[in-house]
């Protein structure tokens, strides 16, 4: 089993996937990791909609990711697209966000999504966050209520040959990103 350090250092955005389906058991393990994430006031403001049947996944891609300024054609290869949704109906996400001018629900979703992608890496799956998409169109395809907002998408699948996915993008040094006082 990989150590957490290995999982973190190996994780990268994958943009080339095999057509192999992802086992439901693995998807459930990934969702369980996200479910266990902490959140402000334990509000758990998330919902993860898993588009994994070819009909729904292809409709999400066609309506929400195809023909954008930023080409996301590679996302159509992935066998799974997860819509990460927020449900902003909790006290902490209305009153507290206004007082502090902090989008706590987005911090909460970021933590849950990181749990999700790290678990996927541990299971040998690749992921990539997508922030540019047609949310209203995807919301219609998935029949989501207006109380939910799709904040991002995560594509999921088995990576193709490592050489097709490239090296991990360089990271700044610790000295560049941290400071002790």
mmCIF file of C-alpha atoms in Angstrom:
data_model
loop_
_atom_site.group_PDB
_atom_site.id
_atom_site.type_symbol
_atom_site.label_atom_id
_atom_site.label_comp_id
_atom_site.label_asym_id
_atom_site.label_seq_id
_atom_site.Cartn_x
_atom_site.Cartn_y
_atom_site.Cartn_z
ATOM 1 C CA UNK A 1 0.000 0.000 0.000
ATOM 2 C CA UNK A 2 1.254 3.478 -0.859
ATOM 3 C CA UNK A 3 2.061 5.939 1.896
ATOM 4 C CA UNK A 4 0.158 9.222 2.043
ATOM 5 C CA UNK A 5 3.323 11.040 0.919
ATOM 6 C CA UNK A 6 3.524 8.795 -2.170
ATOM 7 C CA UNK A 7 -0.155 9.333 -2.955
ATOM 8 C CA UNK A 8 0.199 13.108 -2.677
ATOM 9 C CA UNK A 9 3.394 13.275 -4.727
ATOM 10 C CA UNK A 10 2.037 10.962 -7.456
ATOM 11 C CA UNK A 11 -1.357 12.666 -7.831
ATOM 12 C CA UNK A 12 -1.703 14.843 -10.918
ATOM 13 C CA UNK A 13 -4.411 15.960 -13.319
ATOM 14 C CA UNK A 14 -5.028 13.173 -15.816
ATOM 15 C CA UNK A 15 -6.257 14.120 -19.276
ATOM 16 C CA UNK A 16 -6.078 10.785 -21.075
ATOM 17 C CA UNK A 17 -8.196 7.815 -19.986
ATOM 18 C CA UNK A 18 -8.732 4.171 -20.864
ATOM 19 C CA UNK A 19 -12.285 3.249 -21.819
ATOM 20 C CA UNK A 20 -12.422 0.648 -19.009
ATOM 21 C CA UNK A 21 -15.379 1.248 -16.675
ATOM 22 C CA UNK A 22 -14.664 2.121 -13.046
ATOM 23 C CA UNK A 23 -15.973 -0.482 -10.621
ATOM 24 C CA UNK A 24 -18.891 0.725 -8.483
ATOM 25 C CA UNK A 25 -17.072 -0.545 -5.374
ATOM 26 C CA UNK A 26 -14.180 1.837 -6.085
ATOM 27 C CA UNK A 27 -16.549 4.747 -6.738
ATOM 28 C CA UNK A 28 -18.224 4.056 -3.388
ATOM 29 C CA UNK A 29 -14.823 4.021 -1.625
ATOM 30 C CA UNK A 30 -13.984 7.359 -3.222
ATOM 31 C CA UNK A 31 -17.316 8.873 -2.195
ATOM 32 C CA UNK A 32 -16.861 7.534 1.336
ATOM 33 C CA UNK A 33 -13.524 9.349 1.581
ATOM 34 C CA UNK A 34 -15.248 12.583 0.521
ATOM 35 C CA UNK A 35 -18.122 11.979 2.950
ATOM 36 C CA UNK A 36 -15.706 11.812 5.866
ATOM 37 C CA UNK A 37 -14.237 15.265 5.166
ATOM 38 C CA UNK A 38 -14.674 17.933 7.835
ATOM 39 C CA UNK A 39 -16.877 20.956 7.174
ATOM 40 C CA UNK A 40 -17.747 24.221 8.923
ATOM 41 C CA UNK A 41 -20.282 23.488 11.681
ATOM 42 C CA UNK A 42 -20.420 19.955 10.255
ATOM 43 C CA UNK A 43 -22.844 21.310 7.643
ATOM 44 C CA UNK A 44 -21.606 18.882 4.962
ATOM 45 C CA UNK A 45 -22.912 21.159 2.177
ATOM 46 C CA UNK A 46 -22.057 18.757 -0.642
ATOM 47 C CA UNK A 47 -23.724 16.342 -2.967
ATOM 48 C CA UNK A 48 -21.765 14.257 -5.461
ATOM 49 C CA UNK A 49 -23.696 13.281 -8.581
ATOM 50 C CA UNK A 50 -21.928 10.416 -10.356
ATOM 51 C CA UNK A 51 -22.533 10.249 -14.101
ATOM 52 C CA UNK A 52 -21.257 6.768 -14.914
ATOM 53 C CA UNK A 53 -23.736 5.213 -17.318
ATOM 54 C CA UNK A 54 -22.633 5.908 -20.891
ATOM 55 C CA UNK A 55 -25.916 7.667 -21.719
ATOM 56 C CA UNK A 56 -25.774 10.141 -18.816
ATOM 57 C CA UNK A 57 -22.002 10.633 -18.877
ATOM 58 C CA UNK A 58 -22.074 11.331 -22.620
ATOM 59 C CA UNK A 59 -25.013 13.733 -22.210
ATOM 60 C CA UNK A 60 -23.129 15.619 -19.466
ATOM 61 C CA UNK A 61 -20.118 15.862 -21.763
ATOM 62 C CA UNK A 62 -22.109 16.846 -24.860
ATOM 63 C CA UNK A 63 -24.280 19.467 -23.163
ATOM 64 C CA UNK A 64 -21.877 20.808 -20.565
ATOM 65 C CA UNK A 65 -18.307 20.391 -21.784
ATOM 66 C CA UNK A 66 -18.336 20.215 -25.563
ATOM 67 C CA UNK A 67 -17.862 23.368 -27.661
ATOM 68 C CA UNK A 68 -16.342 25.522 -24.938
ATOM 69 C CA UNK A 69 -13.605 28.086 -25.499
ATOM 70 C CA UNK A 70 -11.316 25.844 -23.452
ATOM 71 C CA UNK A 71 -11.241 22.471 -25.229
ATOM 72 C CA UNK A 72 -12.222 19.662 -22.887
ATOM 73 C CA UNK A 73 -12.505 16.938 -25.531
ATOM 74 C CA UNK A 74 -10.310 14.628 -23.430
ATOM 75 C CA UNK A 75 -12.986 14.656 -20.689
ATOM 76 C CA UNK A 76 -15.276 12.701 -22.995
ATOM 77 C CA UNK A 77 -12.850 9.753 -22.785
ATOM 78 C CA UNK A 78 -13.252 9.386 -19.026
ATOM 79 C CA UNK A 79 -15.835 6.769 -18.008
ATOM 80 C CA UNK A 80 -17.072 8.833 -15.035
ATOM 81 C CA UNK A 81 -17.862 12.507 -14.493
ATOM 82 C CA UNK A 82 -18.711 13.597 -10.958
ATOM 83 C CA UNK A 83 -20.681 16.806 -10.515
ATOM 84 C CA UNK A 84 -19.673 18.361 -7.200
ATOM 85 C CA UNK A 85 -22.667 20.326 -5.956
ATOM 86 C CA UNK A 86 -23.221 22.693 -3.068
ATOM 87 C CA UNK A 87 -26.390 23.014 -1.070
ATOM 88 C CA UNK A 88 -26.289 26.483 0.504
ATOM 89 C CA UNK A 89 -29.202 26.320 2.885
ATOM 90 C CA UNK A 90 -27.366 26.102 6.165
ATOM 91 C CA UNK A 91 -26.929 28.884 8.724
ATOM 92 C CA UNK A 92 -23.135 28.807 8.420
ATOM 93 C CA UNK A 93 -23.402 29.348 4.668
ATOM 94 C CA UNK A 94 -25.689 32.346 4.832
ATOM 95 C CA UNK A 95 -25.149 34.366 7.991
ATOM 96 C CA UNK A 96 -21.534 33.417 8.768
ATOM 97 C CA UNK A 97 -20.377 33.876 5.177
ATOM 98 C CA UNK A 98 -21.834 37.394 5.112
ATOM 99 C CA UNK A 99 -20.261 38.333 8.451
ATOM 100 C CA UNK A 100 -16.801 36.939 7.644
ATOM 101 C CA UNK A 101 -16.870 37.459 3.856
ATOM 102 C CA UNK A 102 -15.638 33.883 3.453
ATOM 103 C CA UNK A 103 -17.281 31.260 1.251
ATOM 104 C CA UNK A 104 -17.141 28.467 3.830
ATOM 105 C CA UNK A 105 -19.080 26.079 1.628
ATOM 106 C CA UNK A 106 -16.388 26.328 -1.060
ATOM 107 C CA UNK A 107 -13.657 25.602 1.484
ATOM 108 C CA UNK A 108 -15.698 22.610 2.657
ATOM 109 C CA UNK A 109 -16.124 21.342 -0.900
ATOM 110 C CA UNK A 110 -12.399 21.793 -1.560
ATOM 111 C CA UNK A 111 -11.531 19.619 1.417
ATOM 112 C CA UNK A 112 -14.035 16.923 0.412
ATOM 113 C CA UNK A 113 -12.826 16.968 -3.195
ATOM 114 C CA UNK A 114 -9.215 16.589 -2.127
ATOM 115 C CA UNK A 115 -10.191 13.554 -0.036
ATOM 116 C CA UNK A 116 -11.937 12.201 -3.146
ATOM 117 C CA UNK A 117 -9.021 12.639 -5.552
ATOM 118 C CA UNK A 118 -6.448 11.296 -3.094
ATOM 119 C CA UNK A 119 -8.534 8.163 -2.517
ATOM 120 C CA UNK A 120 -8.849 7.769 -6.293
ATOM 121 C CA UNK A 121 -5.057 7.987 -6.604
ATOM 122 C CA UNK A 122 -4.658 5.343 -3.916
ATOM 123 C CA UNK A 123 -6.987 3.044 -5.894
ATOM 124 C CA UNK A 124 -5.020 3.503 -9.127
ATOM 125 C CA UNK A 125 -7.497 5.909 -10.727
ATOM 126 C CA UNK A 126 -6.831 9.246 -12.360
ATOM 127 C CA UNK A 127 -8.800 12.440 -11.844
ATOM 128 C CA UNK A 128 -8.965 15.972 -13.110
ATOM 129 C CA UNK A 129 -10.896 18.938 -11.778
ATOM 130 C CA UNK A 130 -12.854 20.948 -14.341
ATOM 131 C CA UNK A 131 -14.012 24.442 -13.474
ATOM 132 C CA UNK A 132 -15.128 25.678 -16.879
ATOM 133 C CA UNK A 133 -18.412 24.091 -17.956
ATOM 134 C CA UNK A 134 -22.035 24.900 -18.726
ATOM 135 C CA UNK A 135 -23.608 24.404 -15.317
ATOM 136 C CA UNK A 136 -27.230 25.051 -16.231
ATOM 137 C CA UNK A 137 -27.101 22.564 -19.076
ATOM 138 C CA UNK A 138 -25.540 19.885 -16.870
ATOM 139 C CA UNK A 139 -28.071 20.651 -14.139
ATOM 140 C CA UNK A 140 -30.862 19.889 -16.651
ATOM 141 C CA UNK A 141 -29.215 16.650 -17.823
ATOM 142 C CA UNK A 142 -28.880 15.472 -14.212
ATOM 143 C CA UNK A 143 -32.363 16.739 -13.213
ATOM 144 C CA UNK A 144 -30.962 18.655 -10.250
ATOM 145 C CA UNK A 145 -33.155 20.973 -8.173
ATOM 146 C CA UNK A 146 -32.487 24.711 -8.242
ATOM 147 C CA UNK A 147 -31.313 24.526 -4.598
ATOM 148 C CA UNK A 148 -28.161 22.760 -5.800
ATOM 149 C CA UNK A 149 -25.316 24.443 -7.653
ATOM 150 C CA UNK A 150 -22.631 22.560 -9.555
ATOM 151 C CA UNK A 151 -19.366 24.063 -8.320
ATOM 152 C CA UNK A 152 -16.946 21.858 -10.261
ATOM 153 C CA UNK A 153 -16.665 18.593 -12.108
ATOM 154 C CA UNK A 154 -14.200 15.794 -11.474
ATOM 155 C CA UNK A 155 -13.504 13.335 -14.256
ATOM 156 C CA UNK A 156 -12.473 9.881 -13.125
ATOM 157 C CA UNK A 157 -11.058 6.799 -14.783
ATOM 158 C CA UNK A 158 -8.059 4.608 -15.379
ATOM 159 C CA UNK A 159 -5.183 6.644 -16.852
ATOM 160 C CA UNK A 160 -3.834 5.684 -20.247
ATOM 161 C CA UNK A 161 -0.119 5.209 -20.709
ATOM 162 C CA UNK A 162 1.792 7.468 -18.309
ATOM 163 C CA UNK A 163 3.677 9.114 -21.161
ATOM 164 C CA UNK A 164 0.383 10.419 -22.598
ATOM 165 C CA UNK A 165 -0.452 12.182 -19.341
ATOM 166 C CA UNK A 166 2.881 13.968 -19.031
ATOM 167 C CA UNK A 167 4.899 14.829 -15.986
ATOM 168 C CA UNK A 168 3.488 16.610 -13.006
ATOM 169 C CA UNK A 169 3.652 20.381 -13.433
ATOM 170 C CA UNK A 170 6.513 21.956 -11.469
ATOM 171 C CA UNK A 171 5.760 23.247 -8.004
ATOM 172 C CA UNK A 172 7.160 26.281 -6.224
ATOM 173 C CA UNK A 173 9.704 25.656 -3.484
ATOM 174 C CA UNK A 174 8.777 25.676 0.195
ATOM 175 C CA UNK A 175 10.671 28.963 0.545
ATOM 176 C CA UNK A 176 8.456 30.541 -2.113
ATOM 177 C CA UNK A 177 5.178 29.475 -0.531
ATOM 178 C CA UNK A 178 5.862 29.635 3.189
ATOM 179 C CA UNK A 179 7.180 31.966 5.829
ATOM 180 C CA UNK A 180 7.909 31.477 9.515
ATOM 181 C CA UNK A 181 7.511 34.425 11.906
#
